[in-house]
CSV table of C-alpha atoms and ligand atoms in Angstrom, one decimal:
chain,number,residue,atom,x,y,z
A,1,MET,CA,-69.3,-26.9,-107.3
A,2,PRO,CA,-66.0,-25.4,-108.4
A,3,HIS,CA,-65.6,-22.3,-110.8
A,4,PHE,CA,-69.4,-22.2,-109.8
A,5,GLU,CA,-69.9,-19.8,-107.0
A,6,TYR,CA,-72.1,-16.9,-105.8
A,7,ARG,CA,-70.6,-13.4,-106.1
A,8,ASN,CA,-72.2,-10.9,-104.3
A,9,GLY,CA,-75.5,-12.8,-104.5
A,10,GLU,CA,-74.9,-13.7,-108.2
A,11,LEU,CA,-74.3,-16.9,-109.4
A,12,HIS,CA,-70.5,-16.9,-112.0
A,13,CYS,CA,-68.1,-19.2,-113.0
A,14,GLU,CA,-65.0,-18.8,-112.8
A,15,SER,CA,-65.3,-14.5,-113.1
A,16,THR,CA,-68.3,-13.7,-115.6
A,17,PRO,CA,-71.7,-13.9,-114.2
A,18,LEU,CA,-73.9,-16.2,-115.6
A,19,ARG,CA,-76.6,-13.9,-115.7
A,20,THR,CA,-73.6,-12.3,-118.6
A,21,VAL,CA,-74.2,-15.3,-120.8
A,22,ALA,CA,-77.8,-15.3,-120.4
A,23,ASP,CA,-78.7,-11.8,-121.8
A,24,ALA,CA,-76.2,-12.4,-124.5
A,25,VAL,CA,-76.5,-16.0,-125.8
A,26,GLY,CA,-80.2,-16.6,-124.2
A,27,THR,CA,-81.4,-19.5,-122.8
A,28,PRO,CA,-81.6,-22.4,-122.5
A,29,THR,CA,-77.7,-22.7,-122.6
A,30,TYR,CA,-75.0,-24.4,-121.4
A,31,VAL,CA,-72.1,-23.1,-120.4
A,32,TYR,CA,-68.2,-24.9,-119.1
A,33,SER,CA,-65.5,-23.5,-117.2
A,34,ARG,CA,-62.2,-24.1,-118.7
A,35,ALA,CA,-60.7,-24.1,-115.0
A,36,ALA,CA,-62.4,-26.8,-113.6
A,37,LEU,CA,-61.7,-29.3,-116.7
A,38,VAL,CA,-58.4,-28.1,-116.4
A,39,GLU,CA,-58.0,-28.5,-113.0
A,40,ASN,CA,-59.9,-32.4,-113.6
A,41,TYR,CA,-57.3,-33.3,-116.2
A,42,ARG,CA,-54.1,-31.9,-114.5
A,43,ALA,CA,-55.6,-33.8,-110.8
A,44,TYR,CA,-55.6,-37.3,-112.5
A,45,ASP,CA,-52.4,-36.5,-114.7
A,46,ALA,CA,-50.4,-35.7,-111.5
A,47,ALA,CA,-52.0,-38.5,-109.8
A,48,LEU,CA,-49.8,-41.2,-112.5
A,49,ARG,CA,-46.9,-38.7,-112.5
A,50,SER,CA,-44.0,-41.6,-112.2
A,51,HIS,CA,-45.6,-44.1,-114.3
A,52,PRO,CA,-45.5,-43.5,-118.7
A,53,HIS,CA,-49.7,-43.1,-118.6
A,54,LEU,CA,-51.5,-42.2,-121.2
A,55,ILE,CA,-55.2,-40.4,-119.6
A,56,ALA,CA,-57.0,-40.7,-122.9
A,57,TYR,CA,-60.6,-38.5,-122.1
A,58,ALA,CA,-64.3,-40.4,-122.8
A,59,MET,CA,-65.3,-38.2,-125.6
A,60,LYS,CA,-69.0,-39.7,-125.5
A,61,ALA,CA,-69.1,-37.4,-122.0
A,62,ASN,CA,-68.9,-34.2,-123.8
A,63,ALA,CA,-67.3,-34.3,-127.4
A,64,ASN,CA,-67.7,-30.2,-128.0
A,65,LEU,CA,-64.3,-29.7,-130.5
A,66,ALA,CA,-63.4,-26.4,-127.7
A,67,VAL,CA,-63.6,-28.7,-125.1
A,68,VAL,CA,-61.4,-31.9,-126.4
A,69,ALA,CA,-58.8,-28.9,-127.8
A,70,THR,CA,-58.6,-28.2,-124.4
A,71,LEU,CA,-58.2,-30.7,-123.0
A,72,ALA,CA,-56.2,-32.6,-126.5
A,73,ARG,CA,-53.5,-29.3,-124.9
A,74,GLU,CA,-52.7,-30.7,-121.5
A,75,GLY,CA,-51.4,-33.8,-123.2
A,76,ALA,CA,-54.9,-35.0,-123.1
A,77,GLY,CA,-55.8,-38.0,-124.9
A,78,ALA,CA,-58.6,-39.4,-126.1
A,79,GLU,CA,-60.8,-42.7,-126.7
A,80,VAL,CA,-63.5,-43.1,-129.0
A,81,PHE,CA,-67.1,-44.6,-129.2
A,82,SER,CA,-67.6,-44.1,-132.8
A,83,GLY,CA,-66.6,-42.8,-136.3
A,84,GLY,CA,-67.9,-40.1,-135.0
A,85,GLU,CA,-66.0,-39.2,-131.7
A,86,LEU,CA,-63.2,-40.4,-134.5
A,87,PHE,CA,-63.7,-37.5,-136.6
A,88,ARG,CA,-63.9,-35.1,-133.5
A,89,ALA,CA,-60.7,-36.2,-131.8
A,90,LEU,CA,-58.4,-35.9,-134.5
A,91,LYS,CA,-60.6,-32.1,-135.6
A,92,ALA,CA,-59.8,-30.7,-132.2
A,93,GLY,CA,-56.6,-31.7,-132.8
A,94,VAL,CA,-55.9,-35.2,-130.1
A,95,GLN,CA,-52.8,-37.2,-131.3
A,96,PRO,CA,-54.1,-40.0,-132.9
A,97,LYS,CA,-51.2,-41.6,-131.4
A,98,LYS,CA,-53.4,-40.8,-128.3
A,99,ILE,CA,-56.4,-42.3,-129.3
A,100,ILE,CA,-58.1,-45.8,-128.2
A,101,TYR,CA,-61.1,-46.8,-130.5
A,102,ALA,CA,-63.8,-48.7,-127.8
A,103,GLY,CA,-67.5,-49.8,-128.5
A,104,PRO,CA,-69.1,-53.4,-128.9
A,105,GLY,CA,-70.3,-52.8,-132.7
A,106,LYS,CA,-67.5,-51.3,-134.5
A,107,THR,CA,-68.2,-51.2,-138.5
A,108,ARG,CA,-66.2,-52.3,-141.4
A,109,GLU,CA,-66.2,-48.2,-142.6
A,110,GLU,CA,-64.5,-47.7,-138.9
A,111,MET,CA,-61.6,-49.6,-138.5
A,112,ARG,CA,-60.1,-48.8,-141.9
A,113,ASP,CA,-60.3,-45.0,-140.6
A,114,ALA,CA,-59.3,-45.3,-137.2
A,115,LEU,CA,-56.4,-47.5,-139.5
A,116,LYS,CA,-55.3,-45.0,-142.2
A,117,ALA,CA,-55.7,-42.6,-139.0
A,118,ASP,CA,-52.7,-44.7,-137.3
A,119,ILE,CA,-54.4,-44.9,-133.7
A,120,LEU,CA,-52.9,-46.3,-130.3
A,121,MET,CA,-55.1,-48.8,-130.2
A,122,PHE,CA,-57.9,-51.0,-130.6
A,123,ASN,CA,-60.4,-51.5,-127.7
A,124,VAL,CA,-61.9,-55.6,-129.1
A,125,GLU,CA,-65.1,-56.5,-127.9
A,126,SER,CA,-66.1,-59.8,-129.0
A,127,PRO,CA,-64.3,-63.4,-131.2
A,128,ALA,CA,-66.2,-62.0,-134.8
A,129,GLU,CA,-65.0,-57.7,-134.4
A,130,LEU,CA,-61.7,-59.4,-133.4
A,131,ALA,CA,-62.0,-61.2,-137.0
A,132,LEU,CA,-63.4,-59.2,-139.1
A,133,LEU,CA,-60.6,-56.0,-137.4
A,134,ASP,CA,-57.9,-58.1,-138.9
A,135,ARG,CA,-59.5,-59.0,-142.3
A,136,VAL,CA,-59.6,-55.0,-142.5
A,137,ALA,CA,-56.1,-54.7,-141.5
A,138,GLN,CA,-54.4,-57.0,-144.0
A,139,GLU,CA,-56.6,-55.4,-146.9
A,140,LEU,CA,-54.6,-52.2,-145.8
A,141,GLY,CA,-51.7,-54.1,-145.7
A,142,ALA,CA,-51.4,-53.2,-141.8
A,143,ARG,CA,-51.4,-54.3,-138.2
A,144,ALA,CA,-54.9,-53.5,-136.2
A,145,PRO,CA,-52.9,-52.0,-131.9
A,146,VAL,CA,-55.0,-54.1,-130.1
A,147,ALA,CA,-56.0,-54.7,-126.1
A,148,LEU,CA,-59.7,-57.2,-125.5
A,149,ARG,CA,-61.7,-55.6,-123.2
A,150,VAL,CA,-62.3,-57.7,-120.6
A,151,ASN,CA,-65.5,-58.5,-118.3
A,152,PRO,CA,-64.3,-59.1,-115.6
A,153,ASP,CA,-68.0,-59.9,-113.8
A,154,VAL,CA,-67.7,-57.5,-110.5
A,155,ASP,CA,-71.2,-55.3,-109.0
A,156,PRO,CA,-69.1,-52.4,-110.1
A,157,GLN,CA,-72.5,-50.7,-107.5
A,158,THR,CA,-74.2,-47.8,-109.9
A,159,HIS,CA,-77.6,-46.9,-111.6
A,160,PRO,CA,-77.9,-50.1,-113.7
A,161,TYR,CA,-78.1,-49.0,-117.4
A,162,ILE,CA,-74.3,-48.3,-116.3
A,163,SER,CA,-73.1,-51.4,-115.3
A,164,THR,CA,-71.1,-52.2,-118.2
A,165,GLY,CA,-68.8,-54.7,-116.2
A,166,LEU,CA,-71.3,-57.8,-114.8
A,167,ARG,CA,-71.2,-61.0,-117.1
A,168,SER,CA,-75.1,-61.1,-117.9
A,169,SER,CA,-73.6,-57.4,-119.9
A,170,LYS,CA,-73.3,-56.9,-123.3
A,171,PHE,CA,-69.4,-55.4,-123.4
A,172,GLY,CA,-66.5,-57.2,-123.3
A,173,ILE,CA,-65.4,-61.1,-123.2
A,174,PRO,CA,-65.6,-63.3,-120.1
A,175,MET,CA,-62.8,-63.3,-117.9
A,176,ALA,CA,-62.9,-67.2,-118.3
A,177,GLN,CA,-62.5,-66.6,-122.6
A,178,ALA,CA,-59.5,-64.3,-121.9
A,179,VAL,CA,-56.2,-66.3,-122.5
A,180,GLU,CA,-57.7,-68.5,-125.4
A,181,GLU,CA,-59.0,-65.6,-127.5
A,182,TYR,CA,-55.4,-63.7,-126.5
A,183,ARG,CA,-53.2,-66.6,-127.8
A,184,LYS,CA,-55.9,-66.7,-131.3
A,185,ALA,CA,-55.5,-62.8,-131.9
A,186,ALA,CA,-51.9,-63.4,-131.2
A,187,ARG,CA,-51.7,-66.0,-134.2
A,188,LEU,CA,-53.5,-63.5,-136.4
A,189,PRO,CA,-51.9,-62.0,-139.0
A,190,GLY,CA,-53.7,-58.4,-139.2
A,191,ILE,CA,-53.6,-58.5,-135.4
A,192,GLU,CA,-50.7,-57.3,-132.4
A,193,VAL,CA,-51.9,-57.6,-129.1
A,194,VAL,CA,-50.7,-55.4,-127.0
A,195,GLY,CA,-52.4,-54.4,-123.9
A,196,VAL,CA,-55.8,-55.5,-122.5
A,197,HIS,CA,-58.6,-53.2,-121.4
A,198,MET,CA,-61.4,-52.9,-118.5
A,199,HIS,CA,-64.1,-51.3,-117.7
A,200,ILE,CA,-67.2,-51.8,-114.8
A,201,GLY,CA,-69.4,-48.4,-115.1
A,202,SER,CA,-70.3,-45.1,-115.0
A,203,GLN,CA,-70.6,-43.6,-112.0
A,204,LEU,CA,-69.1,-44.7,-109.6
A,205,THR,CA,-68.6,-43.6,-106.1
A,206,LYS,CA,-66.6,-46.6,-104.3
A,207,VAL,CA,-62.9,-47.9,-105.7
A,208,ALA,CA,-63.7,-51.5,-103.5
A,209,PRO,CA,-65.3,-52.4,-106.8
A,210,ILE,CA,-62.3,-51.3,-109.2
A,211,ALA,CA,-60.2,-52.5,-106.6
A,212,ASP,CA,-61.8,-55.7,-107.6
A,213,ALA,CA,-61.6,-55.7,-111.1
A,214,LEU,CA,-58.4,-54.3,-111.4
A,215,ALA,CA,-57.0,-58.0,-109.2
A,216,ARG,CA,-58.2,-59.5,-111.2
A,217,VAL,CA,-57.5,-58.0,-115.1
A,218,VAL,CA,-53.9,-57.7,-113.3
A,219,ASN,CA,-54.0,-61.2,-112.6
A,220,LEU,CA,-54.7,-62.0,-116.4
A,221,VAL,CA,-52.0,-59.7,-117.9
A,222,GLU,CA,-49.3,-62.1,-115.7
A,223,THR,CA,-51.0,-64.3,-117.0
A,224,LEU,CA,-50.7,-63.1,-120.8
A,225,ARG,CA,-47.3,-62.3,-120.0
A,226,SER,CA,-45.8,-65.8,-118.7
A,227,GLN,CA,-47.1,-67.2,-122.0
A,228,GLY,CA,-45.1,-64.1,-123.8
A,229,LEU,CA,-47.7,-62.5,-125.0
A,230,PRO,CA,-46.4,-58.7,-125.0
A,231,ILE,CA,-49.3,-56.9,-123.2
A,232,ARG,CA,-47.4,-53.6,-123.3
A,233,TYR,CA,-50.5,-51.2,-121.9
A,234,LEU,CA,-53.3,-51.7,-119.4
A,235,ASP,CA,-55.9,-49.6,-119.6
A,236,VAL,CA,-58.5,-49.6,-116.9
A,237,GLY,CA,-61.1,-48.1,-118.7
A,238,GLY,CA,-63.2,-44.7,-116.9
A,239,GLY,CA,-65.4,-44.2,-114.8
A,240,LEU,CA,-64.9,-42.0,-111.8
A,241,GLY,CA,-68.3,-40.5,-110.7
A,242,ILE,CA,-69.0,-36.6,-109.7
A,243,ARG,CA,-70.6,-35.3,-107.1
A,244,TYR,CA,-74.2,-34.5,-108.0
A,245,ARG,CA,-75.8,-34.3,-104.7
A,246,ASP,CA,-74.2,-35.0,-101.3
A,247,GLU,CA,-72.3,-38.1,-102.5
A,248,ASP,CA,-68.8,-39.3,-101.0
A,249,VAL,CA,-66.5,-39.7,-104.2
A,250,PRO,CA,-63.1,-40.2,-104.4
A,251,THR,CA,-61.2,-37.8,-106.1
A,252,PRO,CA,-59.3,-38.1,-109.8
A,253,GLY,CA,-56.0,-39.0,-107.3
A,254,GLN,CA,-57.6,-41.0,-105.2
A,255,TYR,CA,-58.4,-43.4,-107.5
A,256,ALA,CA,-54.9,-43.4,-110.0
A,257,GLU,CA,-53.3,-43.9,-106.7
A,258,VAL,CA,-55.7,-46.9,-106.0
A,259,VAL,CA,-54.6,-48.1,-110.2
A,260,VAL,CA,-50.9,-47.0,-109.0
A,261,SER,CA,-51.0,-49.2,-106.0
A,262,ALA,CA,-52.5,-52.6,-108.0
A,263,ALA,CA,-50.7,-52.4,-111.6
A,264,GLY,CA,-47.4,-49.5,-111.3
A,265,ARG,CA,-45.1,-53.0,-110.5
A,266,LEU,CA,-46.3,-53.8,-113.6
A,267,GLY,CA,-43.9,-52.0,-115.8
A,268,LEU,CA,-47.1,-51.1,-118.5
A,269,THR,CA,-48.1,-47.8,-119.6
A,270,LEU,CA,-51.5,-46.9,-117.3
A,271,ILE,CA,-54.4,-46.3,-119.5
A,272,LEU,CA,-57.5,-44.5,-117.2
A,273,GLU,CA,-60.5,-43.2,-119.8
A,274,PRO,CA,-62.2,-40.6,-117.5
A,275,GLY,CA,-65.3,-39.1,-118.8
A,276,ARG,CA,-67.6,-37.6,-116.7
A,277,SER,CA,-65.5,-36.9,-113.7
A,278,ILE,CA,-63.0,-34.4,-115.9
A,279,VAL,CA,-66.3,-32.6,-117.6
A,280,GLY,CA,-69.6,-33.0,-115.5
A,281,ASN,CA,-69.0,-30.6,-112.9
A,282,ALA,CA,-67.1,-28.4,-114.9
A,283,GLY,CA,-70.2,-27.0,-117.2
A,284,ILE,CA,-73.9,-25.9,-115.8
A,285,LEU,CA,-77.4,-26.0,-118.5
A,286,LEU,CA,-79.4,-22.6,-118.0
A,287,THR,CA,-82.4,-21.8,-118.4
A,288,ARG,CA,-84.5,-18.8,-117.4
A,289,VAL,CA,-88.2,-19.6,-116.1
A,290,LEU,CA,-91.2,-19.5,-118.2
A,291,TYR,CA,-94.4,-20.3,-116.0
A,292,ASN,CA,-95.5,-20.7,-112.5
A,293,LYS,CA,-98.2,-23.4,-112.3
A,294,GLU,CA,-100.1,-24.8,-109.8
A,295,THR,CA,-103.3,-27.3,-109.7
A,296,PRO,CA,-104.9,-28.5,-106.3
A,297,ASP,CA,-102.4,-31.0,-106.5
A,298,LYS,CA,-98.8,-30.1,-107.5
A,299,ARG,CA,-96.7,-26.5,-107.3
A,300,PHE,CA,-95.3,-26.7,-111.3
A,301,VAL,CA,-91.7,-24.8,-112.2
A,302,VAL,CA,-92.0,-24.3,-116.1
A,303,VAL,CA,-88.2,-23.8,-117.2
A,304,ASP,CA,-87.2,-23.4,-121.0
A,305,ALA,CA,-85.1,-26.5,-120.9
A,306,ALA,CA,-86.4,-29.7,-120.7
A,307,MET,CA,-85.5,-33.9,-121.0
A,308,ASN,CA,-84.5,-33.0,-125.3
A,309,ASP,CA,-81.3,-30.7,-123.5
A,310,LEU,CA,-81.1,-32.7,-120.6
A,311,ILE,CA,-82.3,-36.0,-120.5
A,312,ARG,CA,-80.6,-37.5,-117.1
A,313,PRO,CA,-82.9,-37.0,-114.7
A,314,SER,CA,-85.8,-38.8,-117.5
A,315,LEU,CA,-83.3,-41.4,-117.9
A,316,TYR,CA,-81.8,-42.0,-115.2
A,317,ASP,CA,-84.1,-40.6,-112.3
A,318,ALA,CA,-81.1,-38.7,-112.8
A,319,TYR,CA,-80.1,-35.7,-109.5
A,320,HIS,CA,-79.1,-32.6,-110.7
A,321,GLU,CA,-79.2,-29.2,-108.5
A,322,ILE,CA,-80.8,-26.2,-109.6
A,323,LEU,CA,-79.6,-23.0,-108.2
A,324,PRO,CA,-80.9,-19.5,-108.9
A,325,LEU,CA,-78.6,-17.0,-110.7
A,326,ARG,CA,-79.8,-15.2,-107.7
A,327,GLU,CA,-78.8,-16.0,-104.3
A,328,ALA,CA,-82.1,-16.3,-102.6
A,329,PRO,CA,-81.6,-16.1,-98.8
A,330,GLY,CA,-84.6,-15.2,-97.2
A,331,ARG,CA,-87.1,-16.9,-99.5
A,332,PRO,CA,-89.4,-19.4,-98.6
A,333,ALA,CA,-88.7,-23.1,-100.3
A,334,ARG,CA,-91.5,-24.5,-102.3
A,335,THR,CA,-92.3,-28.0,-103.1
A,336,VAL,CA,-92.8,-28.3,-107.2
A,337,ASP,CA,-91.1,-30.1,-110.6
A,338,VAL,CA,-89.3,-28.5,-112.4
A,339,VAL,CA,-90.9,-29.3,-116.1
A,340,GLY,CA,-89.2,-28.8,-119.7
A,341,PRO,CA,-91.7,-27.2,-122.3
A,342,VAL,CA,-92.0,-31.1,-123.7
A,343,CYS,CA,-94.4,-33.0,-124.6
A,344,GLU,CA,-93.9,-36.1,-122.7
A,345,SER,CA,-95.1,-35.8,-118.7
A,346,GLY,CA,-91.3,-37.2,-118.7
A,347,ASP,CA,-90.2,-34.2,-118.7
A,348,PHE,CA,-88.8,-33.2,-115.8
A,349,LEU,CA,-85.5,-31.7,-114.8
A,350,ALA,CA,-86.9,-32.4,-111.2
A,351,LYS,CA,-89.5,-33.7,-109.1
A,352,ASP,CA,-91.1,-32.9,-105.8
A,353,ARG,CA,-88.2,-30.8,-105.5
A,354,ALA,CA,-87.8,-27.9,-102.7
A,355,LEU,CA,-86.5,-24.5,-104.5
A,356,PRO,CA,-87.2,-21.8,-103.2
A,357,GLN,CA,-90.0,-19.0,-104.8
A,358,VAL,CA,-88.3,-18.3,-108.1
A,359,GLU,CA,-90.5,-15.3,-110.8
A,360,GLU,CA,-91.1,-15.9,-113.9
A,361,GLY,CA,-87.9,-15.1,-116.2
A,362,GLU,CA,-85.6,-15.5,-113.3
A,363,LEU,CA,-82.3,-17.4,-114.8
A,364,LEU,CA,-81.7,-20.8,-113.3
A,365,ALA,CA,-78.8,-22.9,-113.3
A,366,VAL,CA,-79.2,-27.5,-113.3
A,367,MET,CA,-76.1,-27.6,-111.4
A,368,SER,CA,-73.5,-30.6,-112.4
A,369,ALA,CA,-74.2,-31.4,-116.9
A,370,GLY,CA,-71.7,-31.3,-118.2
A,371,ALA,CA,-71.2,-34.8,-119.1
A,372,TYR,CA,-74.0,-36.7,-120.8
A,373,GLY,CA,-76.5,-33.4,-120.9
A,374,PHE,CA,-75.8,-32.2,-124.6
A,375,VAL,CA,-73.8,-34.6,-126.0
A,376,MET,CA,-77.2,-37.0,-125.5
A,377,ALA,CA,-79.3,-33.8,-126.8
A,378,SER,CA,-81.7,-34.5,-129.8
A,379,ASN,CA,-84.5,-32.2,-131.7
A,380,TYR,CA,-87.5,-33.8,-130.3
A,381,ASN,CA,-90.6,-31.4,-130.6
A,382,ALA,CA,-88.4,-29.6,-133.8
A,383,ARG,CA,-86.3,-28.3,-130.5
A,384,PRO,CA,-83.6,-26.3,-132.1
A,385,ARG,CA,-80.0,-27.3,-129.7
A,386,ALA,CA,-78.9,-25.2,-127.0
A,387,PRO,CA,-75.8,-24.1,-127.8
A,388,GLU,CA,-72.8,-24.3,-125.8
A,389,VAL,CA,-70.4,-21.4,-123.7
A,390,LEU,CA,-66.9,-21.6,-122.5
A,391,VAL,CA,-65.6,-19.4,-119.9
A,392,ASP,CA,-62.0,-18.2,-119.5
A,393,GLY,CA,-62.0,-16.6,-116.4
A,394,SER,CA,-64.1,-12.9,-116.8
A,395,ARG,CA,-63.8,-13.6,-120.9
A,396,TYR,CA,-66.3,-15.9,-122.8
A,397,ALA,CA,-66.2,-17.6,-125.8
A,398,ILE,CA,-69.2,-19.3,-127.6
A,399,VAL,CA,-68.3,-22.8,-128.9
A,400,ARG,CA,-71.5,-24.2,-130.6
A,401,ARG,CA,-74.5,-21.8,-131.3
A,402,ARG,CA,-77.7,-22.1,-131.5
A,403,GLU,CA,-78.6,-24.5,-133.7
A,404,SER,CA,-81.9,-22.0,-136.0
A,405,TYR,CA,-84.9,-23.9,-137.3
A,406,GLU,CA,-82.7,-23.6,-140.5
A,407,ASP,CA,-81.1,-26.8,-139.0
A,408,LEU,CA,-83.8,-28.3,-138.4
A,409,ILE,CA,-84.4,-29.3,-141.9
A,410,ALA,CA,-81.2,-29.2,-143.5
A,411,GLY,CA,-81.1,-32.6,-145.4
A,412,GLU,CA,-84.5,-32.6,-145.8
A,413,SER,CA,-86.0,-32.9,-148.6
A,414,ALA,CA,-90.0,-32.6,-149.2
B,1,LLP,N1,-64.4,-45.9,-121.2
B,1,LLP,C1,-66.0,-46.3,-122.0
B,1,LLP,C2,-65.8,-48.0,-122.5
B,1,LLP,C3,-67.1,-46.0,-121.4
B,1,LLP,O1,-67.5,-46.6,-121.9
B,1,LLP,C4,-67.1,-45.4,-120.6
B,1,LLP,C5,-68.3,-44.9,-120.0
B,1,LLP,C6,-66.5,-45.0,-119.9
B,1,LLP,C7,-64.6,-44.7,-120.5
B,1,LLP,C8,-66.5,-43.1,-119.2
B,1,LLP,O2,-67.4,-43.5,-117.8
B,1,LLP,P1,-67.1,-42.1,-117.2
B,1,LLP,O3,-65.9,-41.6,-116.5
B,1,LLP,O4,-67.6,-40.9,-118.1
B,1,LLP,O5,-67.9,-43.1,-116.5
B,1,LLP,N2,-75.7,-41.6,-120.6
B,1,LLP,C9,-74.5,-41.6,-118.8
B,1,LLP,C10,-73.2,-42.6,-118.7
B,1,LLP,C11,-73.3,-43.5,-119.6
B,1,LLP,C12,-72.3,-43.6,-119.7
B,1,LLP,C13,-71.9,-44.3,-121.2
B,1,LLP,N3,-69.6,-45.6,-120.6
B,1,LLP,C14,-75.3,-41.4,-117.6
B,1,LLP,O6,-75.2,-39.8,-118.1
B,1,LLP,O7,-75.1,-40.5,-117.0
């Protein structure tokens, strides 16, 4: 993983030994590399250089203020999925005219907040939502800039929980209804039709499904324009996969080129909403070995991070590489389950994994944890959530402190 490498036998993030962070901040702890974040963002930005474009970072992947602010300073916008993400984006300094509000269940209050903030556009997912947005905008004396999220009906060939572009999915408006819905939208006084949006799924490792979907959506844009609808934005969503293990994935630059070759000639502003491919391999989860445990059937390594810190292995059977902070040449490998302290059999970070023999007290890094890691963390089993650290060269900052027991009960009364 770029920017997370062994130097003199010790795993570093940039020029900072991860051991230094663990000793000072404790474990479990999320650690992000500023250089990796910026590099990943710039790869997208550079690939779209010759076209009007916006990289609207998908905040759901990692909404830490320092992470978002780092990207905003590079020029990134934000794709938000809730009022909370909108709040965070504004706090992190994202320009309102670079914010896109997506999601199938926006409430009236969330619509009002976004209209008052004067965001770039709403990605609307159903006729009912469009009707409500029209009313809310009229109440405010505003017009809501809108793209309809169309469902291009392609199989993204990824995990079913993160596939969104199939006809059976809850997301988007079916392609066959799209033109009709656009015509209706254009007649609503509180709505200004400005764009088309699609997003077919996440952790996509092939460009073919994206190219297929794009071809259909480009077709739609041409039809809408021929009917006099002024489509200015084409938002192709996010979804580019990353290497967790040995996946061969296109780079952000290659992916952006696919978008340009399909849609560049339309003269639209091209919008991408990458999340995972910007932050996923820019972060790790640091954890410490509590116990080695052997039963007649299995070997377990019990660590101090758990499914409440990183739920991806439990929820999607996702693979995250696990590396000892101290390089392990010559140490014998053993097949183990790496498990946490939580009261669930589904609480594991790795199953039947060949790991070098590790000692109690030893520090480990769970790799590729920058996306959908901390943001999906919970307080299950009354476990305080882990802190987040941002490394910049040989310096680091705690950008979210570890939760305390008092934090756990804040807002409750007995
Ligand atoms: N835009 C929309 C409309 C989305 O629904 C998503 C992700 C993205 C952009 C960003 O996709 P990305 O570039 O990060 O793939 N928790 C799951 C991933 C859920 C993705 C949901 N939507 C996981 O841990 O794999």
